[in-house]
Structure formats: structure tokens, C-alpha cells
Amino acid sequence: MAQYTQRPMRLFENFFQTICSHVLPSACIICGAFQQRTLCVACSALLDSDQLSNYECCKQCGLTLVGNEIADQRCQECLNNPPYFDETYCLDRYDGRLQTALHQLKYQRRLACAHGLASAWNQLISEDIKQMQADYLLPVPLSQEKLCARGFNQSWEVARRIRCTNTVNKNPHVLLRHHHTQHQAHENRANRYKAIQHMFYINPKYSECLESATIIVFDDVMTSGATLNEIARILKDNGVSRVINWVLLRTLRPSQRSEHV
């Protein structure tokens, strides 16, 4: 029933956003030029040439491949320690042109950037990905404490604006998260994996709906993959058959980051 009640709301949101795009002034989220689009034509072209789809990336975790990994289409880490998720699709690298807009959304509460980031996804991500068949699209959740402090979940604000098939039920209430006071931004890979264990759980209202489902999980940034891997583990433990990550920005290997500075 929830799947059907969301469709009128989705139509209303699309109508409201269309009206706003014609009435309210906007600026490009990359260069700041005032014009109708939230992503100008020039910056869209530059972003198109930069995006990760132009690189050979691991089909499972989205990491850029090097050397012999290219033939396998998997990075060595995924070959040695396969994650719980099945595929990952990323728009751009973390230190690329969209990083500032994402930071403004998360830390300066500029919600207009969510619309611009979603526009970038809608313009540049391939149609094959957008037309992917799945049962749910779920944002990576924030804890209730973090949600109250920030006022919104940045992953949901982008995810609810991106285009996908009408059969995909976008829902921010299926995945839930316990509060954790430790900040992970500067933790190493091993500590990230340890800290995130048992941090997520399924809303009991939706547990039966997940049996044999295909789930798309949307996140703003993928660094070590620890968060998305733990979410995939929880989902599969609850009967989900397939987990696909859609990620806005993906960090590069440490050796590659210096090449793009």
C-alpha cells in the first residue's frame, strides 16, 4: 500500500520542483554562476569528462582499478575479501568538482545543493543505471540524535530527487541507525569496520517486505566501504537477495589522490 500512496506525493514533489525551477533564481553548484540550472552547461561538460564512469572501476566496490585488476573487473580487496554488497555505481571522485557542494549541503545546511547534486546525477549517470530494476531505494540513515542536530539526512535529500523507475519504492524509514559518538573521518580502515559493526538495524514494520528483495542503498560518500558493507550484511541477514550501492562521490586510492590535487 505504501508503494501506491507514495506515487501521488512523488508527482506533487516533481510538480513543485518544476515550478520552483522557473520562478526562483538558482546558481550552479560548481561555479556559482546565476542562471536557471543548478548545474550549468559548462560545468556539466567538465563533470562529464571527470566522472568515474570514464575510469575502469571495480564492479563490486567502485574503486578505480590498476594493473592486473582491470582484466578481472574487481579490485584485489574484493577478490580476497568479497563484501556483502553486489555492485557499486559512483558518479564522481570525492576530491572532484562536486565536493564543495556536498560539504555545503552537509555542514552549512544549504539544501539547494541537494537539488543540484541530484541534477548532476540525473544528467550524467547512465540510463542503464537509472532504469535498474529494484524493489527499494534506501538512503544510508543517520541516528535520531544526528538527524535532530543536522535537521535532515543529506543522503535522503539527494536520493529522493534522483530519477529511477517508478517501481522502485524510495523509503527513508526501512534502515535505522544507533547513535555513535565516535567520529570516523580520520580512522583507518580496520577501525572503521570495527566501529560500524551492529550500528544499523531494520525497522520491524518492513522486515517481511525485504524477503528476496533487490535493494539499492544510496550514500553521499564511499570511503572504506565499511558503512555500506555493514548495511548490506544486515539486509542480507534479513532475507534480501541483492544489494546495489549508488554513491555520489567515491574516494580514490591513496596513491591516486595526489595525482588529482
mmCIF file of C-alpha atoms in Angstrom:
data_model
loop_
_atom_site.group_PDB
_atom_site.id
_atom_site.type_symbol
_atom_site.label_atom_id
_atom_site.label_comp_id
_atom_site.label_asym_id
_atom_site.label_seq_id
_atom_site.Cartn_x
_atom_site.Cartn_y
_atom_site.Cartn_z
ATOM 1 C CA MET A 1 0.000 0.000 0.000
ATOM 2 C CA ALA A 2 2.861 2.405 0.853
ATOM 3 C CA GLN A 3 4.193 1.947 -2.670
ATOM 4 C CA TYR A 4 0.968 3.334 -4.139
ATOM 5 C CA THR A 5 0.490 6.198 -1.674
ATOM 6 C CA GLN A 6 3.984 7.487 -2.425
ATOM 7 C CA ARG A 7 3.281 7.964 -6.149
ATOM 8 C CA PRO A 8 0.890 10.967 -5.787
ATOM 9 C CA MET A 9 3.369 12.534 -3.360
ATOM 10 C CA ARG A 10 6.190 11.957 -5.856
ATOM 11 C CA LEU A 11 4.132 13.618 -8.603
ATOM 12 C CA PHE A 12 3.448 16.597 -6.316
ATOM 13 C CA GLU A 13 7.169 16.939 -5.468
ATOM 14 C CA ASN A 14 8.107 16.838 -9.164
ATOM 15 C CA PHE A 15 5.460 19.489 -9.935
ATOM 16 C CA PHE A 16 6.638 21.696 -7.054
ATOM 17 C CA GLN A 17 10.294 21.411 -8.120
ATOM 18 C CA THR A 18 9.374 22.282 -11.710
ATOM 19 C CA ILE A 19 7.542 25.439 -10.568
ATOM 20 C CA CYS A 20 10.464 26.443 -8.328
ATOM 21 C CA SER A 21 12.998 25.949 -11.114
ATOM 22 C CA HIS A 22 11.126 28.506 -13.252
ATOM 23 C CA VAL A 23 10.265 31.021 -10.522
ATOM 24 C CA LEU A 24 13.161 31.035 -8.065
ATOM 25 C CA PRO A 25 16.689 32.161 -9.004
ATOM 26 C CA SER A 26 19.363 29.476 -8.811
ATOM 27 C CA ALA A 27 23.112 29.194 -9.130
ATOM 28 C CA CYS A 28 25.411 26.497 -10.469
ATOM 29 C CA ILE A 29 26.600 24.370 -7.542
ATOM 30 C CA ILE A 30 30.111 24.208 -9.041
ATOM 31 C CA CYS A 31 30.978 27.653 -10.458
ATOM 32 C CA GLY A 32 28.300 29.718 -8.668
ATOM 33 C CA ALA A 33 27.056 31.414 -11.843
ATOM 34 C CA PHE A 34 23.437 32.567 -11.500
ATOM 35 C CA GLN A 35 21.207 31.020 -14.125
ATOM 36 C CA GLN A 36 18.200 28.726 -14.383
ATOM 37 C CA ARG A 37 20.011 25.418 -13.895
ATOM 38 C CA THR A 38 21.628 24.248 -10.677
ATOM 39 C CA LEU A 39 24.383 22.757 -12.831
ATOM 40 C CA CYS A 40 25.415 24.980 -15.742
ATOM 41 C CA VAL A 41 26.177 23.611 -19.200
ATOM 42 C CA ALA A 42 29.917 24.338 -18.968
ATOM 43 C CA CYS A 43 30.349 22.670 -15.568
ATOM 44 C CA SER A 44 28.174 19.759 -16.662
ATOM 45 C CA ALA A 45 30.552 19.146 -19.576
ATOM 46 C CA LEU A 46 33.603 19.330 -17.295
ATOM 47 C CA LEU A 47 31.995 16.975 -14.793
ATOM 48 C CA ASP A 48 31.054 14.584 -17.583
ATOM 49 C CA SER A 49 34.718 14.315 -18.603
ATOM 50 C CA ASP A 50 35.804 13.741 -14.982
ATOM 51 C CA GLN A 51 33.211 11.295 -13.695
ATOM 52 C CA LEU A 52 34.200 7.831 -12.570
ATOM 53 C CA SER A 53 32.314 6.099 -15.383
ATOM 54 C CA ASN A 54 35.236 7.200 -17.582
ATOM 55 C CA TYR A 55 37.607 5.095 -15.465
ATOM 56 C CA GLU A 56 37.968 1.336 -15.121
ATOM 57 C CA CYS A 57 36.303 0.712 -11.764
ATOM 58 C CA CYS A 58 35.699 -2.355 -9.636
ATOM 59 C CA LYS A 59 32.206 -3.633 -10.407
ATOM 60 C CA GLN A 60 31.693 -4.547 -6.779
ATOM 61 C CA CYS A 61 33.040 -1.617 -4.762
ATOM 62 C CA GLY A 62 33.553 1.163 -7.329
ATOM 63 C CA LEU A 63 37.269 1.629 -6.621
ATOM 64 C CA THR A 64 39.386 2.625 -9.614
ATOM 65 C CA LEU A 65 41.328 -0.379 -10.895
ATOM 66 C CA VAL A 66 45.048 -0.651 -11.567
ATOM 67 C CA GLY A 67 47.290 -3.160 -13.328
ATOM 68 C CA ASN A 68 46.079 -6.755 -13.442
ATOM 69 C CA GLU A 69 42.832 -5.862 -11.658
ATOM 70 C CA ILE A 70 41.411 -4.444 -14.894
ATOM 71 C CA ALA A 71 41.142 -7.881 -16.509
ATOM 72 C CA ASP A 72 39.152 -9.235 -13.536
ATOM 73 C CA GLN A 73 36.989 -6.081 -13.250
ATOM 74 C CA ARG A 74 37.434 -6.482 -9.498
ATOM 75 C CA CYS A 75 39.928 -4.870 -7.144
ATOM 76 C CA GLN A 76 42.239 -7.140 -5.172
ATOM 77 C CA GLU A 77 40.442 -6.402 -1.909
ATOM 78 C CA CYS A 78 37.066 -7.543 -3.305
ATOM 79 C CA LEU A 79 38.674 -10.671 -4.743
ATOM 80 C CA ASN A 80 40.371 -11.534 -1.438
ATOM 81 C CA ASN A 81 37.576 -10.416 0.907
ATOM 82 C CA PRO A 82 34.297 -10.183 -1.023
ATOM 83 C CA PRO A 83 31.937 -7.627 0.544
ATOM 84 C CA TYR A 84 28.278 -8.350 1.221
ATOM 85 C CA PHE A 85 27.048 -5.885 -1.403
ATOM 86 C CA ASP A 86 26.940 -6.998 -5.043
ATOM 87 C CA GLU A 87 27.582 -3.875 -7.138
ATOM 88 C CA THR A 88 28.536 -0.223 -6.718
ATOM 89 C CA TYR A 89 27.922 2.704 -9.067
ATOM 90 C CA CYS A 90 29.518 6.079 -8.336
ATOM 91 C CA LEU A 91 29.089 9.445 -10.036
ATOM 92 C CA ASP A 92 32.407 11.162 -9.311
ATOM 93 C CA ARG A 93 35.522 11.052 -7.143
ATOM 94 C CA TYR A 94 35.425 12.617 -3.684
ATOM 95 C CA ASP A 95 38.025 15.313 -4.357
ATOM 96 C CA GLY A 96 36.343 16.314 -7.624
ATOM 97 C CA ARG A 97 34.119 19.212 -8.648
ATOM 98 C CA LEU A 98 31.106 18.228 -6.522
ATOM 99 C CA GLN A 99 32.910 18.019 -3.183
ATOM 100 C CA THR A 100 32.296 21.660 -2.218
ATOM 101 C CA ALA A 101 28.568 21.430 -2.954
ATOM 102 C CA LEU A 102 28.283 18.295 -0.828
ATOM 103 C CA HIS A 103 30.122 19.964 2.061
ATOM 104 C CA GLN A 104 27.815 22.986 1.803
ATOM 105 C CA LEU A 105 24.826 20.670 1.996
ATOM 106 C CA LYS A 106 26.099 18.671 4.985
ATOM 107 C CA TYR A 107 27.838 21.307 7.066
ATOM 108 C CA GLN A 108 26.249 24.627 6.028
ATOM 109 C CA ARG A 109 22.711 23.233 5.577
ATOM 110 C CA ARG A 110 22.368 24.563 2.039
ATOM 111 C CA LEU A 111 19.501 22.352 0.929
ATOM 112 C CA ALA A 112 19.558 23.887 -2.554
ATOM 113 C CA CYS A 113 22.749 21.886 -3.105
ATOM 114 C CA ALA A 114 20.754 18.655 -2.706
ATOM 115 C CA HIS A 115 18.727 19.638 -5.762
ATOM 116 C CA GLY A 116 21.925 20.476 -7.667
ATOM 117 C CA LEU A 117 23.648 17.223 -6.716
ATOM 118 C CA ALA A 118 20.575 15.245 -7.732
ATOM 119 C CA SER A 119 20.512 17.161 -11.029
ATOM 120 C CA ALA A 120 24.135 16.178 -11.620
ATOM 121 C CA TRP A 121 23.223 12.534 -11.009
ATOM 122 C CA ASN A 122 20.170 12.739 -13.275
ATOM 123 C CA GLN A 123 22.117 14.395 -16.088
ATOM 124 C CA LEU A 124 25.265 12.302 -16.033
ATOM 125 C CA ILE A 125 24.542 8.838 -14.680
ATOM 126 C CA SER A 126 23.808 6.304 -17.418
ATOM 127 C CA GLU A 127 20.246 5.361 -18.341
ATOM 128 C CA ASP A 128 21.067 1.690 -17.713
ATOM 129 C CA ILE A 129 21.694 2.502 -14.067
ATOM 130 C CA LYS A 130 18.648 4.755 -13.717
ATOM 131 C CA GLN A 131 16.421 2.070 -15.261
ATOM 132 C CA MET A 132 17.757 -0.637 -12.947
ATOM 133 C CA GLN A 133 15.062 -2.903 -11.539
ATOM 134 C CA ALA A 134 14.851 -2.986 -7.753
ATOM 135 C CA ASP A 135 12.248 -3.105 -5.007
ATOM 136 C CA TYR A 136 13.521 -0.339 -2.726
ATOM 137 C CA LEU A 137 15.904 2.611 -2.750
ATOM 138 C CA LEU A 138 17.083 3.289 0.806
ATOM 139 C CA PRO A 139 19.316 6.142 1.983
ATOM 140 C CA VAL A 140 22.075 5.424 4.459
ATOM 141 C CA PRO A 141 20.383 6.510 7.723
ATOM 142 C CA LEU A 142 21.509 8.923 10.399
ATOM 143 C CA SER A 143 20.879 8.256 14.065
ATOM 144 C CA GLN A 144 17.959 10.150 15.601
ATOM 145 C CA GLU A 145 20.425 12.313 17.545
ATOM 146 C CA LYS A 146 22.416 13.215 14.418
ATOM 147 C CA LEU A 147 19.227 13.783 12.432
ATOM 148 C CA CYS A 148 17.915 16.198 15.044
ATOM 149 C CA ALA A 149 21.234 18.049 15.205
ATOM 150 C CA ARG A 150 21.572 18.443 11.424
ATOM 151 C CA GLY A 151 17.886 18.756 10.649
ATOM 152 C CA PHE A 152 17.934 16.436 7.640
ATOM 153 C CA ASN A 153 19.637 13.374 6.169
ATOM 154 C CA GLN A 154 21.778 14.556 3.271
ATOM 155 C CA SER A 155 21.696 11.143 1.554
ATOM 156 C CA TRP A 156 17.896 11.136 1.592
ATOM 157 C CA GLU A 157 17.678 14.734 0.359
ATOM 158 C CA VAL A 158 19.643 13.737 -2.752
ATOM 159 C CA ALA A 159 18.158 10.246 -3.135
ATOM 160 C CA ARG A 160 14.530 11.398 -3.129
ATOM 161 C CA ARG A 161 15.275 13.722 -6.057
ATOM 162 C CA ILE A 162 17.117 11.280 -8.313
ATOM 163 C CA ARG A 163 15.422 9.527 -11.202
ATOM 164 C CA CYS A 164 14.762 5.813 -11.194
ATOM 165 C CA THR A 165 11.972 3.521 -12.350
ATOM 166 C CA ASN A 166 8.507 4.043 -10.870
ATOM 167 C CA THR A 167 8.560 0.520 -9.477
ATOM 168 C CA VAL A 168 11.363 1.433 -7.048
ATOM 169 C CA ASN A 169 9.965 2.414 -3.658
ATOM 170 C CA LYS A 170 12.079 5.198 -2.131
ATOM 171 C CA ASN A 171 11.840 4.918 1.629
ATOM 172 C CA PRO A 172 13.903 6.584 4.401
ATOM 173 C CA HIS A 173 12.312 4.564 7.209
ATOM 174 C CA VAL A 174 13.390 0.976 6.467
ATOM 175 C CA LEU A 175 17.001 1.279 7.653
ATOM 176 C CA LEU A 176 17.668 2.684 11.122
ATOM 177 C CA ARG A 177 20.863 3.532 12.953
ATOM 178 C CA HIS A 178 22.027 3.554 16.560
ATOM 179 C CA HIS A 179 23.787 6.671 17.777
ATOM 180 C CA HIS A 180 27.581 6.571 17.931
ATOM 181 C CA THR A 181 29.592 9.477 19.296
ATOM 182 C CA GLN A 182 32.929 8.466 17.765
ATOM 183 C CA HIS A 183 33.811 10.412 14.603
ATOM 184 C CA GLN A 184 35.177 8.127 11.874
ATOM 185 C CA ALA A 185 36.521 10.583 9.312
ATOM 186 C CA HIS A 186 40.159 10.105 10.347
ATOM 187 C CA GLU A 187 40.010 6.454 11.382
ATOM 188 C CA ASN A 188 41.918 3.787 9.449
ATOM 189 C CA ARG A 189 40.144 1.025 7.524
ATOM 190 C CA ALA A 190 40.294 -1.577 10.307
ATOM 191 C CA ASN A 191 38.911 0.819 12.919
ATOM 192 C CA ARG A 192 36.107 1.917 10.602
ATOM 193 C CA TYR A 193 34.975 -1.680 10.119
ATOM 194 C CA LYS A 194 35.143 -2.347 13.852
ATOM 195 C CA ALA A 195 33.284 0.843 14.826
ATOM 196 C CA ILE A 196 30.408 0.331 12.392
ATOM 197 C CA GLN A 197 29.552 -3.237 13.420
ATOM 198 C CA HIS A 198 25.942 -3.679 14.626
ATOM 199 C CA MET A 199 25.310 0.038 14.129
ATOM 200 C CA PHE A 200 22.337 -0.495 11.759
ATOM 201 C CA TYR A 201 19.075 -2.375 12.109
ATOM 202 C CA ILE A 202 15.828 -2.928 10.215
ATOM 203 C CA ASN A 203 12.586 -1.220 11.145
ATOM 204 C CA PRO A 204 10.376 -4.155 12.244
ATOM 205 C CA LYS A 205 7.478 -2.730 10.205
ATOM 206 C CA TYR A 206 9.353 -3.564 6.990
ATOM 207 C CA SER A 207 11.125 -6.807 7.861
ATOM 208 C CA GLU A 208 8.659 -9.021 5.966
ATOM 209 C CA CYS A 209 8.830 -6.829 2.847
ATOM 210 C CA LEU A 210 12.548 -7.485 2.403
ATOM 211 C CA GLU A 211 12.365 -11.212 1.735
ATOM 212 C CA SER A 212 14.106 -11.947 -1.623
ATOM 213 C CA ALA A 213 14.118 -8.213 -2.455
ATOM 214 C CA THR A 214 16.659 -6.273 -4.510
ATOM 215 C CA ILE A 215 17.725 -3.162 -2.625
ATOM 216 C CA ILE A 216 19.527 -0.035 -3.823
ATOM 217 C CA VAL A 217 21.346 1.770 -0.997
ATOM 218 C CA PHE A 218 22.174 5.425 -1.632
ATOM 219 C CA ASP A 219 25.089 7.147 0.091
ATOM 220 C CA ASP A 220 26.701 10.537 -0.394
ATOM 221 C CA VAL A 221 30.310 9.377 0.062
ATOM 222 C CA MET A 222 32.006 5.979 -0.008
ATOM 223 C CA THR A 223 35.433 5.837 1.606
ATOM 224 C CA SER A 224 36.471 2.446 3.015
ATOM 225 C CA GLY A 225 33.107 0.856 2.220
ATOM 226 C CA ALA A 226 32.668 -0.192 5.857
ATOM 227 C CA THR A 227 29.282 1.505 6.282
ATOM 228 C CA LEU A 228 27.788 0.135 3.080
ATOM 229 C CA ASN A 229 29.202 -3.323 3.768
ATOM 230 C CA GLU A 230 27.637 -3.437 7.227
ATOM 231 C CA ILE A 231 24.294 -2.279 5.809
ATOM 232 C CA ALA A 232 24.462 -4.973 3.116
ATOM 233 C CA ARG A 233 25.213 -7.582 5.788
ATOM 234 C CA ILE A 234 22.195 -6.528 7.831
ATOM 235 C CA LEU A 235 19.949 -6.504 4.756
ATOM 236 C CA LYS A 236 21.041 -9.955 3.630
ATOM 237 C CA ASP A 237 20.679 -11.320 7.146
ATOM 238 C CA ASN A 238 17.057 -10.154 6.850
ATOM 239 C CA GLY A 239 16.366 -12.011 3.607
ATOM 240 C CA VAL A 240 17.414 -9.503 0.933
ATOM 241 C CA SER A 241 18.772 -11.280 -2.140
ATOM 242 C CA ARG A 242 20.754 -8.471 -3.780
ATOM 243 C CA VAL A 243 22.253 -5.164 -2.607
ATOM 244 C CA ILE A 244 23.414 -2.457 -5.022
ATOM 245 C CA ASN A 245 25.155 0.753 -3.930
ATOM 246 C CA TRP A 246 24.503 4.085 -5.608
ATOM 247 C CA VAL A 247 27.114 6.577 -4.406
ATOM 248 C CA LEU A 248 27.519 10.236 -5.217
ATOM 249 C CA LEU A 249 31.268 10.534 -4.508
ATOM 250 C CA ARG A 250 33.929 7.826 -4.157
ATOM 251 C CA THR A 251 37.383 8.303 -2.647
ATOM 252 C CA LEU A 252 40.346 7.230 -4.741
ATOM 253 C CA ARG A 253 43.231 5.016 -3.708
ATOM 254 C CA PRO A 254 45.788 6.956 -1.618
ATOM 255 C CA SER A 255 48.333 6.714 -4.451
ATOM 256 C CA GLN A 256 45.857 8.228 -6.914
ATOM 257 C CA ARG A 257 44.670 11.115 -4.758
ATOM 258 C CA SER A 258 47.913 13.038 -5.147
ATOM 259 C CA GLU A 259 47.584 12.839 -8.937
ATOM 260 C CA HIS A 260 44.345 14.871 -8.806
ATOM 261 C CA VAL A 261 45.391 17.524 -6.292
#
